[in-house]
Short mmCIF file of N, CA, C and O in Angstrom, two decimals:
data_model
loop_
_atom_site.label_atom_id
_atom_site.label_comp_id
_atom_site.label_asym_id
_atom_site.label_seq_id
_atom_site.Cartn_x
_atom_site.Cartn_y
_atom_site.Cartn_z
N MET A 1 -1.44 -13.80 13.52
CA MET A 1 -1.95 -13.13 14.73
C MET A 1 -2.32 -11.24 15.11
O MET A 1 -3.11 -11.17 15.12
N ALA A 2 -1.06 -11.09 15.07
CA ALA A 2 -0.01 -9.92 15.25
C ALA A 2 -1.47 -8.76 14.42
O ALA A 2 -1.78 -7.36 14.63
N ILE A 3 -1.25 -9.10 12.59
CA ILE A 3 -1.93 -8.05 11.76
C ILE A 3 -3.58 -8.39 12.15
O ILE A 3 -3.90 -7.06 11.91
N ALA A 4 -3.93 -9.03 12.17
CA ALA A 4 -5.43 -9.30 12.44
C ALA A 4 -5.56 -8.48 13.73
O ALA A 4 -6.48 -7.63 13.84
N GLU A 5 -4.64 -8.21 14.90
CA GLU A 5 -4.47 -7.33 16.09
C GLU A 5 -4.85 -6.01 15.98
O GLU A 5 -4.97 -5.10 16.21
N THR A 6 -3.81 -6.05 14.73
CA THR A 6 -3.50 -4.45 14.78
C THR A 6 -4.93 -4.22 13.58
O THR A 6 -4.78 -3.07 13.81
N LEU A 7 -4.82 -4.92 13.00
CA LEU A 7 -6.32 -3.79 12.36
C LEU A 7 -7.49 -4.15 12.54
O LEU A 7 -7.68 -2.70 12.85
N VAL A 8 -7.18 -4.48 13.90
CA VAL A 8 -8.73 -4.24 14.89
C VAL A 8 -8.17 -3.18 15.82
O VAL A 8 -9.56 -2.19 15.74
N TYR A 9 -7.34 -2.91 16.42
CA TYR A 9 -6.84 -2.11 17.13
C TYR A 9 -6.95 -0.39 15.81
O TYR A 9 -7.61 0.10 16.85
N LYS A 10 -6.17 -0.33 14.68
CA LYS A 10 -6.37 0.31 14.08
C LYS A 10 -7.95 1.18 13.83
O LYS A 10 -8.34 2.05 13.72
N ALA A 11 -8.75 -0.67 13.38
CA ALA A 11 -10.18 0.31 13.22
C ALA A 11 -11.00 0.77 14.17
O ALA A 11 -11.80 1.80 13.76
N TYR A 12 -10.54 0.38 15.55
CA TYR A 12 -11.47 0.33 16.29
C TYR A 12 -11.42 2.02 17.08
O TYR A 12 -11.93 2.65 17.14
N THR A 13 -10.03 2.16 17.19
CA THR A 13 -9.28 3.55 17.69
C THR A 13 -9.73 4.59 16.41
O THR A 13 -9.70 6.05 17.30
N ALA A 14 -9.42 4.84 15.29
CA ALA A 14 -9.99 5.39 14.35
C ALA A 14 -11.39 5.58 14.16
O ALA A 14 -11.84 7.00 14.33
N LEU A 15 -12.14 4.72 14.83
CA LEU A 15 -13.96 4.61 14.70
C LEU A 15 -13.98 5.72 16.14
O LEU A 15 -14.64 7.05 16.32
N ALA A 16 -12.96 5.44 17.23
CA ALA A 16 -13.40 5.96 18.77
C ALA A 16 -12.86 7.71 18.31
O ALA A 16 -13.63 8.50 18.81
N THR A 17 -11.87 7.74 17.92
CA THR A 17 -11.68 9.13 17.78
C THR A 17 -12.09 9.77 16.61
O THR A 17 -12.37 11.31 17.05
N THR A 18 -12.91 8.94 15.90
CA THR A 18 -13.38 10.37 15.16
C THR A 18 -14.74 10.36 15.82
O THR A 18 -15.17 12.16 15.88
N VAL A 19 -15.66 9.64 16.51
CA VAL A 19 -17.04 10.48 16.85
C VAL A 19 -16.31 10.79 18.32
O VAL A 19 -17.22 11.96 18.47
N ALA A 20 -15.08 10.37 19.10
CA ALA A 20 -14.72 11.85 20.01
C ALA A 20 -14.67 12.95 19.41
O ALA A 20 -14.89 13.91 20.23
N THR A 21 -14.26 13.37 18.02
CA THR A 21 -13.93 14.15 17.30
C THR A 21 -15.28 15.26 17.44
O THR A 21 -15.42 16.67 17.57
N VAL A 22 -15.88 14.14 16.57
CA VAL A 22 -17.41 14.77 16.35
C VAL A 22 -18.10 15.26 17.75
O VAL A 22 -18.55 16.53 18.13
N VAL A 23 -17.94 14.38 18.48
CA VAL A 23 -18.66 15.27 19.99
C VAL A 23 -17.97 16.27 21.02
O VAL A 23 -18.96 17.25 21.28
N ALA A 24 -16.62 16.13 20.94
CA ALA A 24 -16.34 17.10 21.52
C ALA A 24 -16.25 18.31 20.61
O ALA A 24 -16.56 19.50 21.08
N HIS A 25 -16.50 18.64 19.46
CA HIS A 25 -16.40 20.13 18.56
C HIS A 25 -17.87 20.23 18.69
O HIS A 25 -18.13 21.45 19.00
N LYS A 26 -18.83 19.36 18.98
CA LYS A 26 -20.18 19.54 18.84
C LYS A 26 -20.24 20.36 20.62
O LYS A 26 -20.90 21.27 20.45
N ALA A 27 -19.51 19.97 21.34
CA ALA A 27 -19.92 20.04 22.85
C ALA A 27 -18.73 21.55 22.62
O ALA A 27 -19.46 22.76 23.56
N LEU A 28 -17.97 21.44 22.06
CA LEU A 28 -17.15 23.26 22.36
C LEU A 28 -18.54 24.12 21.85
O LEU A 28 -18.37 25.04 22.44
N THR A 29 -18.89 23.81 20.84
CA THR A 29 -19.24 25.27 20.01
C THR A 29 -20.38 24.95 20.86
O THR A 29 -21.14 26.48 20.75
N ALA A 30 -21.46 24.07 21.53
CA ALA A 30 -22.17 24.70 22.44
C ALA A 30 -21.84 25.51 23.42
O ALA A 30 -23.02 26.38 24.11
N GLY A 31 -20.59 25.16 23.76
CA GLY A 31 -19.89 25.92 25.17
C GLY A 31 -19.74 27.14 24.67
O GLY A 31 -20.28 28.41 25.53
N TRP A 32 -19.11 27.65 23.75
CA TRP A 32 -18.25 28.84 23.40
C TRP A 32 -20.32 29.38 22.82
O TRP A 32 -20.24 30.29 23.43
N GLN A 33 -21.15 29.43 22.23
CA GLN A 33 -22.47 29.67 22.36
C GLN A 33 -23.26 30.25 23.78
O GLN A 33 -23.52 30.67 23.79
N TYR A 34 -22.81 29.18 25.13
CA TYR A 34 -23.29 29.38 26.38
C TYR A 34 -22.64 30.72 26.65
O TYR A 34 -23.10 31.05 27.30
N VAL A 35 -20.94 30.73 26.70
CA VAL A 35 -20.00 31.27 27.38
C VAL A 35 -20.45 33.15 26.44
O VAL A 35 -20.67 33.71 27.41
N THR A 36 -20.69 33.14 25.18
CA THR A 36 -20.49 34.26 24.48
C THR A 36 -21.92 34.33 24.11
O THR A 36 -21.99 35.89 23.65
N GLY A 37 -22.64 33.60 24.00
CA GLY A 37 -24.05 34.02 23.25
C GLY A 37 -24.09 34.18 21.92
O GLY A 37 -25.13 34.78 21.17
N GLU A 38 -22.66 33.72 21.43
CA GLU A 38 -22.73 33.84 19.67
C GLU A 38 -22.29 32.61 18.92
O GLU A 38 -21.88 31.66 19.96
N GLU A 39 -22.57 32.79 17.69
CA GLU A 39 -21.94 31.43 17.18
C GLU A 39 -20.23 31.54 16.81
O GLU A 39 -19.51 32.86 16.91
N PRO A 40 -19.62 30.27 17.12
CA PRO A 40 -18.33 30.48 16.90
C PRO A 40 -17.74 30.87 15.47
O PRO A 40 -18.88 31.38 14.60
N PRO A 41 -16.69 32.03 15.99
CA PRO A 41 -16.56 32.79 14.68
C PRO A 41 -15.82 31.38 13.11
O PRO A 41 -15.24 30.78 13.89
N GLU A 42 -16.09 31.96 11.64
CA GLU A 42 -15.87 31.32 10.86
C GLU A 42 -14.36 31.70 11.17
O GLU A 42 -13.99 32.58 10.51
N PRO A 43 -13.20 30.88 11.11
CA PRO A 43 -11.65 31.25 10.05
C PRO A 43 -11.77 31.79 9.04
O PRO A 43 -10.83 32.92 8.98
N THR A 44 -12.37 31.81 8.09
CA THR A 44 -12.17 32.44 6.85
C THR A 44 -13.29 33.86 6.55
O THR A 44 -13.08 34.71 5.78
N ASP A 45 -13.70 33.78 7.49
CA ASP A 45 -14.46 35.53 7.61
C ASP A 45 -13.39 36.44 7.76
O ASP A 45 -13.40 36.61 8.89
N PRO A 46 -13.43 37.88 6.78
CA PRO A 46 -13.18 38.42 7.42
C PRO A 46 -13.65 39.38 8.29
O PRO A 46 -12.54 40.66 9.12
N ASP A 47 -14.69 39.31 8.46
CA ASP A 47 -15.61 40.62 9.24
C ASP A 47 -15.57 40.27 10.96
O ASP A 47 -15.69 40.63 11.50
N ALA A 48 -14.86 38.87 11.07
CA ALA A 48 -15.06 37.86 12.74
C ALA A 48 -13.31 38.78 13.40
O ALA A 48 -12.62 39.46 12.52
N ASN A 49 -13.55 39.36 14.44
CA ASN A 49 -12.93 39.56 14.69
C ASN A 49 -11.56 38.86 15.49
O ASN A 49 -11.79 37.71 15.78
N LEU A 50 -10.03 39.42 14.96
CA LEU A 50 -9.58 38.41 15.36
C LEU A 50 -9.40 37.56 16.91
O LEU A 50 -9.02 36.62 17.00
N THR A 51 -9.01 38.42 17.60
CA THR A 51 -9.18 37.67 19.17
C THR A 51 -10.33 36.71 18.98
O THR A 51 -9.74 35.60 19.45
N SER A 52 -11.73 36.69 18.77
CA SER A 52 -12.85 35.55 18.97
C SER A 52 -12.01 34.35 18.17
O SER A 52 -12.33 33.50 18.61
N ALA A 53 -11.76 34.80 16.80
CA ALA A 53 -11.35 34.05 15.66
C ALA A 53 -10.00 33.05 16.81
O ALA A 53 -10.02 31.91 16.18
N VAL A 54 -9.16 33.74 17.26
CA VAL A 54 -7.84 33.31 17.17
C VAL A 54 -8.53 31.99 18.90
O VAL A 54 -8.12 31.18 18.74
N LEU A 55 -8.75 32.97 19.81
CA LEU A 55 -9.70 32.04 21.30
C LEU A 55 -10.63 30.78 20.19
O LEU A 55 -10.19 29.63 21.05
N TRP A 56 -11.62 31.36 19.79
CA TRP A 56 -11.87 30.12 19.18
C TRP A 56 -11.17 28.86 17.97
O TRP A 56 -10.98 27.29 18.89
N ALA A 57 -9.79 29.06 17.29
CA ALA A 57 -9.02 28.48 16.95
C ALA A 57 -8.46 27.54 18.08
O ALA A 57 -8.01 26.33 18.00
N LEU A 58 -7.61 28.18 19.02
CA LEU A 58 -7.32 27.71 20.56
C LEU A 58 -8.01 26.79 21.19
O LEU A 58 -7.87 25.30 21.46
N ALA A 59 -8.78 26.81 21.29
CA ALA A 59 -10.04 26.60 22.11
C ALA A 59 -10.35 25.10 21.28
O ALA A 59 -10.49 23.90 22.17
N SER A 60 -11.26 25.23 20.12
CA SER A 60 -11.33 23.74 19.55
C SER A 60 -10.17 23.41 19.41
O SER A 60 -10.32 21.89 19.50
N ALA A 61 -9.11 23.85 18.68
CA ALA A 61 -8.27 22.57 19.24
C ALA A 61 -7.50 22.30 19.99
O ALA A 61 -7.23 20.51 19.87
N ALA A 62 -7.33 22.40 21.19
CA ALA A 62 -7.25 22.02 22.44
C ALA A 62 -7.95 20.67 22.83
O ALA A 62 -8.01 20.06 23.30
N GLY A 63 -9.69 21.77 22.68
CA GLY A 63 -10.82 20.55 22.72
C GLY A 63 -10.67 18.93 22.06
O GLY A 63 -10.73 18.38 22.79
N VAL A 64 -10.39 19.44 20.98
CA VAL A 64 -10.42 17.90 19.75
C VAL A 64 -9.37 17.15 20.26
O VAL A 64 -9.48 16.18 20.45
N ALA A 65 -8.15 17.91 20.46
CA ALA A 65 -6.88 17.24 20.98
C ALA A 65 -7.41 16.33 21.73
O ALA A 65 -6.49 15.22 22.54
N VAL A 66 -7.28 16.87 22.95
CA VAL A 66 -7.25 15.65 24.26
C VAL A 66 -8.98 15.06 23.97
O VAL A 66 -8.18 13.63 24.64
N ALA A 67 -10.06 15.44 23.47
CA ALA A 67 -10.48 14.00 23.24
C ALA A 67 -10.50 13.17 22.68
O ALA A 67 -10.37 11.82 23.00
N GLN A 68 -9.37 13.17 21.31
CA GLN A 68 -8.98 12.23 20.73
C GLN A 68 -8.00 11.90 21.12
O GLN A 68 -8.18 10.33 21.27
N VAL A 69 -6.99 11.80 22.18
CA VAL A 69 -6.12 11.59 22.88
C VAL A 69 -6.94 10.55 23.76
O VAL A 69 -6.60 9.45 24.83
N VAL A 70 -7.64 11.00 24.77
CA VAL A 70 -8.54 10.06 25.39
C VAL A 70 -9.38 8.92 25.08
O VAL A 70 -9.17 7.98 25.45
N ALA A 71 -10.13 9.27 23.84
CA ALA A 71 -10.72 8.20 23.12
C ALA A 71 -9.53 6.92 22.83
O ALA A 71 -9.77 5.93 22.96
N HIS A 72 -8.35 7.47 22.18
CA HIS A 72 -7.14 6.47 22.22
C HIS A 72 -6.78 5.65 22.93
O HIS A 72 -6.61 4.47 23.23
N ARG A 73 -6.52 6.75 24.05
CA ARG A 73 -6.00 5.84 25.09
C ARG A 73 -7.19 4.59 25.70
O ARG A 73 -7.35 3.60 26.40
N VAL A 74 -8.47 5.38 25.92
CA VAL A 74 -9.67 4.31 26.26
C VAL A 74 -10.21 3.07 25.36
O VAL A 74 -9.92 2.22 25.57
N GLY A 75 -9.65 3.50 24.13
CA GLY A 75 -9.63 2.63 23.36
C GLY A 75 -9.15 1.12 23.70
O GLY A 75 -9.00 0.14 23.53
N THR A 76 -7.45 1.90 23.99
CA THR A 76 -6.33 1.12 23.55
C THR A 76 -6.55 -0.20 24.91
O THR A 76 -6.58 -1.00 24.90
N ARG A 77 -6.80 0.61 25.92
CA ARG A 77 -7.34 0.12 27.91
C ARG A 77 -8.21 -1.69 27.61
O ARG A 77 -8.25 -2.18 27.36
N TYR A 78 -9.20 -0.71 26.39
CA TYR A 78 -10.36 -1.55 26.40
C TYR A 78 -9.85 -2.79 25.96
O TYR A 78 -10.59 -3.94 25.89
N LEU A 79 -9.62 -3.05 24.84
CA LEU A 79 -8.57 -3.93 23.39
C LEU A 79 -8.13 -4.93 24.08
O LEU A 79 -7.51 -6.44 23.87
N PHE A 80 -6.78 -4.16 24.85
CA PHE A 80 -5.94 -5.15 25.27
C PHE A 80 -5.78 -5.26 26.83
O PHE A 80 -4.54 -5.08 27.29
N THR A 81 -6.99 -5.13 27.74
CA THR A 81 -6.61 -5.40 29.24
C THR A 81 -6.80 -7.07 29.26
O THR A 81 -7.18 -7.11 30.63
N ARG A 82 -7.37 -7.61 28.07
CA ARG A 82 -7.77 -9.41 28.94
C ARG A 82 -6.33 -9.87 28.70
O ARG A 82 -6.63 -11.10 28.01
N GLY A 83 -5.73 -9.63 29.27
CA GLY A 83 -4.19 -10.92 29.30
C GLY A 83 -3.13 -10.57 28.37
O GLY A 83 -2.49 -11.15 28.26
N GLN A 84 -3.79 -10.12 27.27
CA GLN A 84 -2.81 -9.66 26.09
C GLN A 84 -1.54 -8.86 26.05
O GLN A 84 -1.86 -8.53 26.80
N LYS A 85 -0.91 -9.17 25.16
CA LYS A 85 0.34 -8.93 25.24
C LYS A 85 0.91 -7.89 24.15
O LYS A 85 1.26 -6.84 24.02
N PHE A 86 -0.41 -7.31 23.43
CA PHE A 86 -0.38 -6.71 21.97
C PHE A 86 0.03 -5.36 22.43
O PHE A 86 -0.91 -4.46 23.59
N LYS A 87 0.61 -4.21 22.22
CA LYS A 87 1.22 -3.35 22.06
C LYS A 87 1.05 -2.34 20.68
O LYS A 87 2.19 -3.16 20.28
N PRO A 88 0.39 -1.46 20.51
CA PRO A 88 1.11 -0.43 19.33
C PRO A 88 1.46 -0.19 18.71
O PRO A 88 2.81 0.43 19.98
N HIS A 89 2.42 -0.38 17.55
CA HIS A 89 3.73 0.43 17.62
C HIS A 89 3.93 1.96 17.76
O HIS A 89 2.67 2.23 16.91
N ARG A 90 4.85 2.22 18.51
CA ARG A 90 4.79 3.74 18.06
C ARG A 90 6.13 4.18 17.17
O ARG A 90 6.67 4.08 16.37
N ILE A 91 5.41 5.47 16.63
CA ILE A 91 6.34 6.45 15.04
C ILE A 91 6.71 7.49 16.43
O ILE A 91 6.05 8.38 16.75
N GLY A 92 7.77 7.48 16.10
CA GLY A 92 8.50 8.35 16.96
C GLY A 92 9.42 9.30 15.95
O GLY A 92 9.51 8.65 15.26
N VAL A 93 9.77 10.41 16.87
CA VAL A 93 9.88 11.45 15.55
C VAL A 93 10.73 12.46 16.64
O VAL A 93 10.53 13.19 17.57
N LYS A 94 11.72 12.41 16.73
CA LYS A 94 13.09 13.17 16.97
C LYS A 94 12.61 14.50 16.41
O LYS A 94 13.52 14.80 14.88
N VAL A 95 13.29 15.48 17.74
CA VAL A 95 13.41 16.70 17.45
C VAL A 95 14.71 17.55 18.25
O VAL A 95 15.51 16.77 18.68
#
């Protein structure tokens, strides 16, 4: 039973984080266009302003990371709040 729960957990959270990533990227792009009045810079464009490219990279990375964490946590709570004791395995890296 634990294997089935693990597979459901992984599939559900993968889907939730994928959807959250796409939605966050679209929202960040729209926000960038609203604030600056321009399209977000392409990272490979040599004519793009370095400051704008770095700010876009930071904003998009932070926004997508936050959306993924929220989707993952919401997905975990949704799947395992009905009295189940299952907790996903953590992969730890010591620094």
